[in-house]
PDB file of C-alpha atoms in Angstrom:
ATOM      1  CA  UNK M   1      -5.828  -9.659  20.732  1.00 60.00           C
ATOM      2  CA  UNK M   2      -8.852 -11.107  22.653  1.00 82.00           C
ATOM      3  CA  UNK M   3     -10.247  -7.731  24.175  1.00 93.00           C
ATOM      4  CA  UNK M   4     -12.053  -4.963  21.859  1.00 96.00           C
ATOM      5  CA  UNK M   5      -9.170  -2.308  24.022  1.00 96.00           C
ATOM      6  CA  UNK M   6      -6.850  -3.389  20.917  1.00 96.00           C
ATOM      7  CA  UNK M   7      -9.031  -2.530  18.050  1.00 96.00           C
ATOM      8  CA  UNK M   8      -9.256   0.818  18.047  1.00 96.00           C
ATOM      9  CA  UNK M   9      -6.958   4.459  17.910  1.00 97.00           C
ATOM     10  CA  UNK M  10      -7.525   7.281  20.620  1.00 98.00           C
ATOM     11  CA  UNK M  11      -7.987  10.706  20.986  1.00 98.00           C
ATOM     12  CA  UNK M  12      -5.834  12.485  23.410  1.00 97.00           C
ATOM     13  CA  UNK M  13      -8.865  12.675  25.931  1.00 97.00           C
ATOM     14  CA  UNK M  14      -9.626   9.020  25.407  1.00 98.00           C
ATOM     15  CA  UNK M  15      -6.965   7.694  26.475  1.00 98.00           C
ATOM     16  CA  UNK M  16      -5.984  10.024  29.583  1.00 97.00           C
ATOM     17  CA  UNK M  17      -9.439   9.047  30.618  1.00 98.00           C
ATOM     18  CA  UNK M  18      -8.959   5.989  30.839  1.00 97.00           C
ATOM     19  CA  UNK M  19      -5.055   6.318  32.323  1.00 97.00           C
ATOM     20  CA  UNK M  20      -7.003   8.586  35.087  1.00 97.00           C
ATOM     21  CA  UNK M  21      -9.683   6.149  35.658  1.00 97.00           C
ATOM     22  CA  UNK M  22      -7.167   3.376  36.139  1.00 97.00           C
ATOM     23  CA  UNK M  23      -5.120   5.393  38.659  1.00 96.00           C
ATOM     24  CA  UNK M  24      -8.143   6.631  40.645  1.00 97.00           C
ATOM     25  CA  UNK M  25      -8.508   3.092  40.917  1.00 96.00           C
ATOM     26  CA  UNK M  26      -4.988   2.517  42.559  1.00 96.00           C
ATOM     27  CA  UNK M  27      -5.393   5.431  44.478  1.00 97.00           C
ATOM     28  CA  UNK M  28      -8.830   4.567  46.114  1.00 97.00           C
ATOM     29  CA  UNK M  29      -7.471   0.868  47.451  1.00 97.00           C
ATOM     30  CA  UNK M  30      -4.516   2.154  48.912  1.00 96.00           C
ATOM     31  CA  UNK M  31      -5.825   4.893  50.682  1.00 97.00           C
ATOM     32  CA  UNK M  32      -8.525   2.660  52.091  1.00 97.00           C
ATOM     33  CA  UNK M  33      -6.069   0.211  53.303  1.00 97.00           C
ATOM     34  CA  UNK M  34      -4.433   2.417  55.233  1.00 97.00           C
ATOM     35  CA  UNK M  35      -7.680   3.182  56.763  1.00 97.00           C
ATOM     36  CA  UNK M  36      -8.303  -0.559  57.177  1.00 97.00           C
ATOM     37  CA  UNK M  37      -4.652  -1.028  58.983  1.00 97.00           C
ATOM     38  CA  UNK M  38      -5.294   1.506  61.269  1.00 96.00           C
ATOM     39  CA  UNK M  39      -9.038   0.355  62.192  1.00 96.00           C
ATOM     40  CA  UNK M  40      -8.229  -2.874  63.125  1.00 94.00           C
ATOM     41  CA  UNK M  41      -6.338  -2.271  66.335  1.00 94.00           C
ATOM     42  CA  UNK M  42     -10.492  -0.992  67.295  1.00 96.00           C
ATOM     43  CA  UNK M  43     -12.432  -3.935  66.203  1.00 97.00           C
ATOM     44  CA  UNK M  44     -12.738  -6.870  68.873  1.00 96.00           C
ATOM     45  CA  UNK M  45     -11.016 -10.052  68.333  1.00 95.00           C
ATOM     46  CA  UNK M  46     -14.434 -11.488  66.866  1.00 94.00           C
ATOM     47  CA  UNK M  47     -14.759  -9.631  63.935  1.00 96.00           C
ATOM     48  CA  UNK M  48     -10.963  -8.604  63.229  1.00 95.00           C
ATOM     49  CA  UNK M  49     -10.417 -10.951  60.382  1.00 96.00           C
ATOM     50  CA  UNK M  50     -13.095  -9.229  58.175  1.00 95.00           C
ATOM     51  CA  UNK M  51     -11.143  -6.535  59.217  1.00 95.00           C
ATOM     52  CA  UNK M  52      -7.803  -8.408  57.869  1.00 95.00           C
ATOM     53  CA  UNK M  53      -9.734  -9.336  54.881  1.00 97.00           C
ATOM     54  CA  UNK M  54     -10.352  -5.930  53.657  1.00 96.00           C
ATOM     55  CA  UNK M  55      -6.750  -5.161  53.684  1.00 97.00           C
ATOM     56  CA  UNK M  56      -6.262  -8.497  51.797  1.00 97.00           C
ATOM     57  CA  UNK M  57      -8.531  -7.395  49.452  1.00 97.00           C
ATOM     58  CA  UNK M  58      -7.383  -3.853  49.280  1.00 97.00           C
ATOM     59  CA  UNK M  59      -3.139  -5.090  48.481  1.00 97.00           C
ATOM     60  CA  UNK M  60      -4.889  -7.584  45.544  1.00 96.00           C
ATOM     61  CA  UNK M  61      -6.784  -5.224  43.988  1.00 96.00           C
ATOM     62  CA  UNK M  62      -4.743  -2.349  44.114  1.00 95.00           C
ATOM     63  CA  UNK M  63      -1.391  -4.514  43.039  1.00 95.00           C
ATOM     64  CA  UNK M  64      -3.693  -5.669  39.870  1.00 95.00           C
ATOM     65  CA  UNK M  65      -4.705  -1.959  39.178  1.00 95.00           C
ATOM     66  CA  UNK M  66      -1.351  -0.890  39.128  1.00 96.00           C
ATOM     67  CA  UNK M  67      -0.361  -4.021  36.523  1.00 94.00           C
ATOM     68  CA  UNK M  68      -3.449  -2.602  34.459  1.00 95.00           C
ATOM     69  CA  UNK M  69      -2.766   1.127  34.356  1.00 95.00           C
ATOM     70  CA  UNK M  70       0.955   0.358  33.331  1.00 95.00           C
ATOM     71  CA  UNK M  71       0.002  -1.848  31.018  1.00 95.00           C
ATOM     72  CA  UNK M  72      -2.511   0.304  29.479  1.00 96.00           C
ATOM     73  CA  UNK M  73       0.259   3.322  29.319  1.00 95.00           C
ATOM     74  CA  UNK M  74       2.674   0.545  27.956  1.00 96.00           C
ATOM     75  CA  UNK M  75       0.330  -1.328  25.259  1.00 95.00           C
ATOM     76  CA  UNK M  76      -0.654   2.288  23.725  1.00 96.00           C
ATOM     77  CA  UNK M  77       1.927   5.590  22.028  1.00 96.00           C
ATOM     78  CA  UNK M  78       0.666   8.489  20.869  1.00 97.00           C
ATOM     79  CA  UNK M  79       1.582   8.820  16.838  1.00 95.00           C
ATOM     80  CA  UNK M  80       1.124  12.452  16.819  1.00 94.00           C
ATOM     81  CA  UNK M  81      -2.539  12.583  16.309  1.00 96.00           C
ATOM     82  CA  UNK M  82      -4.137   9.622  18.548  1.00 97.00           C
ATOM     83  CA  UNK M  83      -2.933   6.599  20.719  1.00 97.00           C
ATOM     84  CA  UNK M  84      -2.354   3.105  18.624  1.00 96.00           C
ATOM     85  CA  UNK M  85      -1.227  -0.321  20.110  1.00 95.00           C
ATOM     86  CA  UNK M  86       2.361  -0.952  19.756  1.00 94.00           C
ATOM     87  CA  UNK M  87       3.623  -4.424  19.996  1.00 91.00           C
ATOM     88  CA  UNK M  88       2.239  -5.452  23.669  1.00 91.00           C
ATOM     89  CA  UNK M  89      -1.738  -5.723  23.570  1.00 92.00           C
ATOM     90  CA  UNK M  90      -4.140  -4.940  26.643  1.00 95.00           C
ATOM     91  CA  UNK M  91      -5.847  -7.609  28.610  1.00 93.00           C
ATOM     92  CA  UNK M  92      -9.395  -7.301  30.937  1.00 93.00           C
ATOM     93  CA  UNK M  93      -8.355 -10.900  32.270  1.00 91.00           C
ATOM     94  CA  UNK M  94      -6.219 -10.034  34.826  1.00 91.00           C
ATOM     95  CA  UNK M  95      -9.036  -8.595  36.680  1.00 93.00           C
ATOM     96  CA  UNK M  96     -11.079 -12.127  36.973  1.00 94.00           C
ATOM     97  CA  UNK M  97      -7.855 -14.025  37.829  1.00 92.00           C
ATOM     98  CA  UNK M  98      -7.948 -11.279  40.954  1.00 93.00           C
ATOM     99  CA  UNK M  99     -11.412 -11.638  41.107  1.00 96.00           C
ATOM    100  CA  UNK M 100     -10.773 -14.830  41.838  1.00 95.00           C
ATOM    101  CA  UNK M 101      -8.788 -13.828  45.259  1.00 95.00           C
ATOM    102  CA  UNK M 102     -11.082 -10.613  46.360  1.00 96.00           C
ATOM    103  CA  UNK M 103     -14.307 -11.996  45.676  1.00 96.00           C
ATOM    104  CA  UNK M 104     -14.363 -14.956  48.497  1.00 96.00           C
ATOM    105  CA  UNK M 105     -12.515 -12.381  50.886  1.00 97.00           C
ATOM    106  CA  UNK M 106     -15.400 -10.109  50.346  1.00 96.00           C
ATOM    107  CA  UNK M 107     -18.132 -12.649  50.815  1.00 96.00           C
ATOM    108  CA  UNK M 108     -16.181 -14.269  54.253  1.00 97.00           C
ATOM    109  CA  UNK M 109     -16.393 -10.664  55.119  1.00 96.00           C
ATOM    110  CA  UNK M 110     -20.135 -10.757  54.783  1.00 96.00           C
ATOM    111  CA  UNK M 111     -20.599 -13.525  56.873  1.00 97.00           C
ATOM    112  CA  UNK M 112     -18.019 -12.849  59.862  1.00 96.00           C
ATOM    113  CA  UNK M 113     -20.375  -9.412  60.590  1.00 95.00           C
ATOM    114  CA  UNK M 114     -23.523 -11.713  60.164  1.00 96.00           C
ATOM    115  CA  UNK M 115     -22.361 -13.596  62.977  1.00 94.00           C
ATOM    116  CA  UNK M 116     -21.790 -17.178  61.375  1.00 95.00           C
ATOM    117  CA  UNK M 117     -18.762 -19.091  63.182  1.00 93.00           C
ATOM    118  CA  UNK M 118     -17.733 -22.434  63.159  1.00 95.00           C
ATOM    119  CA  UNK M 119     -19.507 -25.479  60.649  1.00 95.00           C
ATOM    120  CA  UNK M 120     -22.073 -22.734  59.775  1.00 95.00           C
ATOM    121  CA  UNK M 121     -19.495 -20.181  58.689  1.00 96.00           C
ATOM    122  CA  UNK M 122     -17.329 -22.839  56.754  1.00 96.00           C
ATOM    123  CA  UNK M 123     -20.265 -24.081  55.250  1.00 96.00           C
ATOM    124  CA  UNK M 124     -21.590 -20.761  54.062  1.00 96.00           C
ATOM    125  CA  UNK M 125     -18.147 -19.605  52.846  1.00 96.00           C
ATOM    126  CA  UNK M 126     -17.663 -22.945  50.775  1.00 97.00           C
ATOM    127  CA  UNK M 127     -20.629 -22.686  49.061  1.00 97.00           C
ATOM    128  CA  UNK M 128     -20.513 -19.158  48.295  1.00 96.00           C
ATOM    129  CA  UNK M 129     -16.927 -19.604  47.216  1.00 97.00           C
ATOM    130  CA  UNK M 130     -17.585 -22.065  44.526  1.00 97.00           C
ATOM    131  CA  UNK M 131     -20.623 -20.125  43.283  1.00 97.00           C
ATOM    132  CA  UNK M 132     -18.239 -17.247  42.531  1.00 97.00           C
ATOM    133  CA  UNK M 133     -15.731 -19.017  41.251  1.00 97.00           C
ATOM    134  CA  UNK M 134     -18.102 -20.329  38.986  1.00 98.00           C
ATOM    135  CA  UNK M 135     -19.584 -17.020  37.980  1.00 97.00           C
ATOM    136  CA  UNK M 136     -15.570 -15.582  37.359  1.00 97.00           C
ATOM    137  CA  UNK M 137     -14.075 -18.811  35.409  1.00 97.00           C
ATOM    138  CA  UNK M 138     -17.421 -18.564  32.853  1.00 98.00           C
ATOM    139  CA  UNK M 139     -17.290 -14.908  32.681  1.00 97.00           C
ATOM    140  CA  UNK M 140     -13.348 -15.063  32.037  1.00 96.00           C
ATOM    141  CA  UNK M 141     -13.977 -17.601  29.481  1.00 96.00           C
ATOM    142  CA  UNK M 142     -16.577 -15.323  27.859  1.00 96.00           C
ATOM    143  CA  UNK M 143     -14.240 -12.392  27.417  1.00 95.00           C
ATOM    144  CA  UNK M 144     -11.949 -14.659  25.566  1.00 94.00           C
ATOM    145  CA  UNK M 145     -14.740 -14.817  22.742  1.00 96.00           C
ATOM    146  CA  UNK M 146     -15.797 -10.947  22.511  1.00 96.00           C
ATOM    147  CA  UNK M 147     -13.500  -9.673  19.377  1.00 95.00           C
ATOM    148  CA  UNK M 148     -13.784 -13.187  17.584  1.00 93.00           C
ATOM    149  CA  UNK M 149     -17.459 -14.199  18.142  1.00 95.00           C
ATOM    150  CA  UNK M 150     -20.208 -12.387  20.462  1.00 96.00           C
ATOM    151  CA  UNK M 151     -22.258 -15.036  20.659  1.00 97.00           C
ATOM    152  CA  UNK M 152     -20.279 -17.086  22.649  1.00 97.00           C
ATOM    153  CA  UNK M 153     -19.466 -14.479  24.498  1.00 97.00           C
ATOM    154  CA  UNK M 154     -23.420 -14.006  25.195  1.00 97.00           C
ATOM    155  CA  UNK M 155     -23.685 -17.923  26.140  1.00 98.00           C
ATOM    156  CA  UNK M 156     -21.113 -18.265  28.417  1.00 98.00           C
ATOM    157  CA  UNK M 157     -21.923 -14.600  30.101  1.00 97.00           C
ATOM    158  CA  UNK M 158     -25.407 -16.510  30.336  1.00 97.00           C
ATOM    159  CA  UNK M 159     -23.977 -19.475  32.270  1.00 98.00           C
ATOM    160  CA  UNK M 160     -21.947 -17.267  34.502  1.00 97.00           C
ATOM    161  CA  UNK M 161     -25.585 -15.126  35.313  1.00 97.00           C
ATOM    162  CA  UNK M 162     -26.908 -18.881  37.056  1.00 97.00           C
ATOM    163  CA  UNK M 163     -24.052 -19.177  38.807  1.00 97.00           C
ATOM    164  CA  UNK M 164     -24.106 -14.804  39.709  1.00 96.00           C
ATOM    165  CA  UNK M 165     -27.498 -15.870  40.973  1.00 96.00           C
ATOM    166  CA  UNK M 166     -26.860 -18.733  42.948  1.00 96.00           C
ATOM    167  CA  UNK M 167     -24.411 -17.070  44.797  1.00 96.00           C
ATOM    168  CA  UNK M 168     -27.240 -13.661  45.208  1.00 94.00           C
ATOM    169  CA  UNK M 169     -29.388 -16.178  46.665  1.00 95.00           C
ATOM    170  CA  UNK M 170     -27.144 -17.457  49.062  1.00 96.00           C
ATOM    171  CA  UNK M 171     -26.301 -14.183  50.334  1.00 96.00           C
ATOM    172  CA  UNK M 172     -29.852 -13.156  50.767  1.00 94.00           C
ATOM    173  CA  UNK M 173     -30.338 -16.362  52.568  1.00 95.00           C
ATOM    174  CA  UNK M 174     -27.446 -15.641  55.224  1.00 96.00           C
ATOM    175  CA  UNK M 175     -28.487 -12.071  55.989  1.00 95.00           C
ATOM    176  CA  UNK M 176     -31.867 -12.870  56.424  1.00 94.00           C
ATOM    177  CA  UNK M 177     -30.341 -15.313  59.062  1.00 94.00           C
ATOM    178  CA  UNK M 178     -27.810 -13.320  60.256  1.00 92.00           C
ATOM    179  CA  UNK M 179     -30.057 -10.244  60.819  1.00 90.00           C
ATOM    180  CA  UNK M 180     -32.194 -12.371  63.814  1.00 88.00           C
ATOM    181  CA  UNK M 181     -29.136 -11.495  65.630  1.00 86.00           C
ATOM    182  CA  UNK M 182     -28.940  -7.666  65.336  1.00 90.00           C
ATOM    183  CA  UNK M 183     -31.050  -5.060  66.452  1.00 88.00           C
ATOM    184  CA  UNK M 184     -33.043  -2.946  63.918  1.00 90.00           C
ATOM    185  CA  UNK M 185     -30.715  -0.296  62.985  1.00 91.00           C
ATOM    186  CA  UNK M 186     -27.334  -2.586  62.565  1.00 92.00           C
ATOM    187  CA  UNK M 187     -29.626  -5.357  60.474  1.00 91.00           C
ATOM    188  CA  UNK M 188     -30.376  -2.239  58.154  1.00 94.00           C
ATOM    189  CA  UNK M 189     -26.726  -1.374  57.592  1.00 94.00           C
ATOM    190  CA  UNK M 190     -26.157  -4.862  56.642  1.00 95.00           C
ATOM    191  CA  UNK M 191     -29.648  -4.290  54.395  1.00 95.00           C
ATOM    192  CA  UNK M 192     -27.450  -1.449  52.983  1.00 96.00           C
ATOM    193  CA  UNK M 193     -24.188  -3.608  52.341  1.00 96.00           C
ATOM    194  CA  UNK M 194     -26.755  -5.899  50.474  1.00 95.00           C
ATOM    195  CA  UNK M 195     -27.975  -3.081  48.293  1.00 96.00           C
ATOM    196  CA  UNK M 196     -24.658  -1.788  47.195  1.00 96.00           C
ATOM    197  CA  UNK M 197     -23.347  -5.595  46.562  1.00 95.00           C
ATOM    198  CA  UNK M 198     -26.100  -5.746  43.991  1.00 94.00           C
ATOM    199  CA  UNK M 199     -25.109  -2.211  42.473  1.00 96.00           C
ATOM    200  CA  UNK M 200     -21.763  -2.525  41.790  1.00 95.00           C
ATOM    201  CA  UNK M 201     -21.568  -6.333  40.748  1.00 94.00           C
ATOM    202  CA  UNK M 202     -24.964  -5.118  38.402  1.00 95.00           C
ATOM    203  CA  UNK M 203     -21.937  -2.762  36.639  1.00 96.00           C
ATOM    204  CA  UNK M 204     -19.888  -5.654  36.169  1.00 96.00           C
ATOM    205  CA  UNK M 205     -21.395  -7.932  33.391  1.00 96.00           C
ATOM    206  CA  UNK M 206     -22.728  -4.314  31.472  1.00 97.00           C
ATOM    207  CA  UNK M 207     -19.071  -3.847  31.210  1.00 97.00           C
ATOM    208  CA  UNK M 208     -18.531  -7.305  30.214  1.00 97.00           C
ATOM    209  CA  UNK M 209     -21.307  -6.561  27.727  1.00 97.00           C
ATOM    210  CA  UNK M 210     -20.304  -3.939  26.035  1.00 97.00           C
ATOM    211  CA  UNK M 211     -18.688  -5.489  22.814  1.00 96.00           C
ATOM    212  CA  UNK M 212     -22.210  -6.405  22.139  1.00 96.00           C
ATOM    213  CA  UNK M 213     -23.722  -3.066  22.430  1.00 96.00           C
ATOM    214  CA  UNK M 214     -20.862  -0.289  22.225  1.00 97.00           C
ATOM    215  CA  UNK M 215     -18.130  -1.690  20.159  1.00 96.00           C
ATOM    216  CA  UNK M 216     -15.966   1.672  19.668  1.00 97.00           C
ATOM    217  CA  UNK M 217     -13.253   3.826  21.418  1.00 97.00           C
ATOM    218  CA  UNK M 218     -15.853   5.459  23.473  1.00 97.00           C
ATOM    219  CA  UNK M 219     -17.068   2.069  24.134  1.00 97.00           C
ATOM    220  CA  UNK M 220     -14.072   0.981  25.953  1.00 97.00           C
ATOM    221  CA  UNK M 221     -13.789   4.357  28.056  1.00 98.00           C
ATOM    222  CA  UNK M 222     -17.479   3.512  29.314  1.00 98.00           C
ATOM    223  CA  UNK M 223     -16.067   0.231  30.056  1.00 97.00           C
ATOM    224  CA  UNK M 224     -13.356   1.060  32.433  1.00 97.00           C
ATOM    225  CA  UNK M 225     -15.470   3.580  33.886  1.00 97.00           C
ATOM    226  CA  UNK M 226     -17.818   1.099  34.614  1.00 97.00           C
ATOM    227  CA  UNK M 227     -14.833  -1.211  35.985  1.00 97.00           C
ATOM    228  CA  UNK M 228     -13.617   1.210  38.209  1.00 96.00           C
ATOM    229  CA  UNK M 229     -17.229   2.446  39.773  1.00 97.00           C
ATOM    230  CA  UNK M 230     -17.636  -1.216  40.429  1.00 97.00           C
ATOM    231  CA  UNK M 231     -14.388  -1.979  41.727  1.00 96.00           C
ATOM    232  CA  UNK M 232     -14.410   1.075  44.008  1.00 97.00           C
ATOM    233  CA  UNK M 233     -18.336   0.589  45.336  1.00 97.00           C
ATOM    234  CA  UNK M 234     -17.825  -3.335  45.641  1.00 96.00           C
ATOM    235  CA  UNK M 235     -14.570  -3.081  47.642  1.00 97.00           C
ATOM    236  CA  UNK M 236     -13.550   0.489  48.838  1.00 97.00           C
ATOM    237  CA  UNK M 237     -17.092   1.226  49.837  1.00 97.00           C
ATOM    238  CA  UNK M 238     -18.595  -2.567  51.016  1.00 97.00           C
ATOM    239  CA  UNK M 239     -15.276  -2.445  53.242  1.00 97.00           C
ATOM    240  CA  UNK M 240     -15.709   0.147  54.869  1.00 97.00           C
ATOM    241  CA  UNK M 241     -19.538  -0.202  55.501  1.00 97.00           C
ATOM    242  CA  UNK M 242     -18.344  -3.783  56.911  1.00 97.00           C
ATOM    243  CA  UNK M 243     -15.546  -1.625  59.018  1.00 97.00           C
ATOM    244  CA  UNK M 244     -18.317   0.119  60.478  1.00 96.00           C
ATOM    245  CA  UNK M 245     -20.773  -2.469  61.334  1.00 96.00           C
ATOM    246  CA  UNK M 246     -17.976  -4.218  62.314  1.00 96.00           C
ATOM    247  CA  UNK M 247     -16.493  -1.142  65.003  1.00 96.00           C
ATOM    248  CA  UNK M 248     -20.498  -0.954  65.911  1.00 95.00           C
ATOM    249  CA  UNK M 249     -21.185  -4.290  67.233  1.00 95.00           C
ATOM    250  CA  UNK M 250     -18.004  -4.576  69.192  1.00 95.00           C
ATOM    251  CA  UNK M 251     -18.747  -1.410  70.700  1.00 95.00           C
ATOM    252  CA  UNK M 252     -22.358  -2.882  71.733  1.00 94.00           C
ATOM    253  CA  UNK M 253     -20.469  -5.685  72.953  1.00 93.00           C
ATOM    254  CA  UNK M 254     -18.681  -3.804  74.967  1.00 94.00           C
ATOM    255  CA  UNK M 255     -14.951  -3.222  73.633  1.00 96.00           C
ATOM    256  CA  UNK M 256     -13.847  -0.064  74.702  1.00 95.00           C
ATOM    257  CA  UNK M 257     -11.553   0.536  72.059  1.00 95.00           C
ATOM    258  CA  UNK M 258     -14.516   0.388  69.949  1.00 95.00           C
ATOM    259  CA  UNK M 259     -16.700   2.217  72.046  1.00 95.00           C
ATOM    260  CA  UNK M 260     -13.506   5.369  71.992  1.00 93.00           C
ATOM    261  CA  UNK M 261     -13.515   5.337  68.340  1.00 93.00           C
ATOM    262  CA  UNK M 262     -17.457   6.051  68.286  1.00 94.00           C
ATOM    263  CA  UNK M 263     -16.763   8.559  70.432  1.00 92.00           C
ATOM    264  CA  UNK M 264     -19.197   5.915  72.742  1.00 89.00           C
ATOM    265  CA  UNK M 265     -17.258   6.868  75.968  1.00 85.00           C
ATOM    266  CA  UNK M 266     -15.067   9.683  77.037  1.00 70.00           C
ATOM    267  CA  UNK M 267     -11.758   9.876  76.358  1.00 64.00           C
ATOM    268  CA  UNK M 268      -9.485  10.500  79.574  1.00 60.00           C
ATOM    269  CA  UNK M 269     -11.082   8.863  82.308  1.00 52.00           C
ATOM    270  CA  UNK M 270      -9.009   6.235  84.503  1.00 46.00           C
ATOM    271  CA  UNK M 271     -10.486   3.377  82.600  1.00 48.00           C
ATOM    272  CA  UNK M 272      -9.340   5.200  79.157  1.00 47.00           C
ATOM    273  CA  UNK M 273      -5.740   5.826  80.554  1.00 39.00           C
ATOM    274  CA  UNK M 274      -5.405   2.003  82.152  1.00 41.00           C
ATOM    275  CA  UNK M 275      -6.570   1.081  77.710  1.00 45.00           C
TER     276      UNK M 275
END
């Protein structure tokens, strides 16, 4: 019983909130990968693995989301007046060990529109990678603590805040770099992307927080609330503002599939019918 989900009964309402919550979740990543599969055939060579990514990102989330919502349905039966655990108990961790897969595909992502390739991008990625796998295995370990003991749970939600901001400034660092190679209005999408990266990963350690602050029923409806905002602005959202900047610059490129997509060039000429 290492999450504060088990501790407590729930009203009717509670609990579908949370069962709808969890399902707009699922619903969310696999409508957007759809989207995803069908934009890559119009993103040019160049930027189609962020493209690839997304979808990665989309299948490991959504597959997770589905494990959580069953389990939540599964862990919980109504008595005839709220919902009470039954023998199986309800766990938060399986969202860092996915965290652990979606969180460097999202931060590759980054990079591949910023225009890194080669040593620079593997560079980048490595040490951006290890900064978030840092942040997840402290924060996972943190969790563990949050029915037993609070206080660890404070210190290691602490250490996993250095390594949140390690990897913050590294981003910052690469789209200040990246941005010398966009114009002015494509350098403020990625300005954008930045903006809603801090956001939605913001609403991920108040959820973690919340044993400290709102330790009730309602407490763990704000919770997944908060998990699924997150979730759906930090990879539903960030993917398709990366689809976009991604579809923009290969039409500026020149990429006529791009470019058709946009609605850049008309549809029906010679050169249209011979792509």
């Amino acid at each position: 019983m290492k999450n504060i989900e088990n501790l407590f009964e729930y009203s009717v309402g509670q609990f579908e909130a949370i069962d709808h919550l969890l399902t707009m979740g699922v619903g969310a990543h696999l409508a957007a990968l759809v989207f995803f599969l069908i934009m890559s055939q119009f993103v040019a060579p160049k930027y189609r693995v962020a493209t690839a990514l997304s979808c990665i990102v989309m299948v490991s989330a959504g597959l997770i989301l589905v494990s959580q919502a069953g389990l939540w349905t599964d862990a919980f039966k109504f008595n005839g007046t709220n919902y009470s655990l039954t023998n199986l108990t309800f766990s938060n961790g399986f969202r860092y060990v996915n965290w652990m897969v979606t969180i460097p595909c999202l931060l590759t992502q980054l990079l591949i529109i910023l225009n890194f390739r080669g040593s620079a991008l593997k560079s980048k990625a490595t040490w951006l990678i290890l900064s978030a796998w840092g942040m997840i295995i402290t924060g996972y370990i943190g969790q563990l603590y949050e029915v037993e003991d609070t206080s660890k749970l404070m210190i290691w939600g602490a250490i996993s805040t250095v390594f949140f901001i390690i990897m913050n400034f590294i981003v910052g660092k690469a789209i200040a770099e990246g941005k010398k190679t966009m114009d002015a209005r494509t350098s403020g999408r990625v300005m954008n992307v930045f903006w809603l990266m801090m956001f939605a990963w913001t609403l991920y350690p108040i959820a973690y927080l919340v044993p400290v602050f709102m330790n009730s029923a309602d407490g763990v409806v704000l919770r997944q609330a908060l998990f699924t905002v997150a979730d759906i602005s930090s990879k539903v959202i960030y993917g398709l503002m990366i689809t976009y900047i991604a579809l923009d610059q290969s039409a500026k490129a020149g990429y006529l599939p791009a470019q058709k997509v946009l609605g850049r060039v008309a549809i029906g000429t010679d050169t249209d019918l011979r792509n």
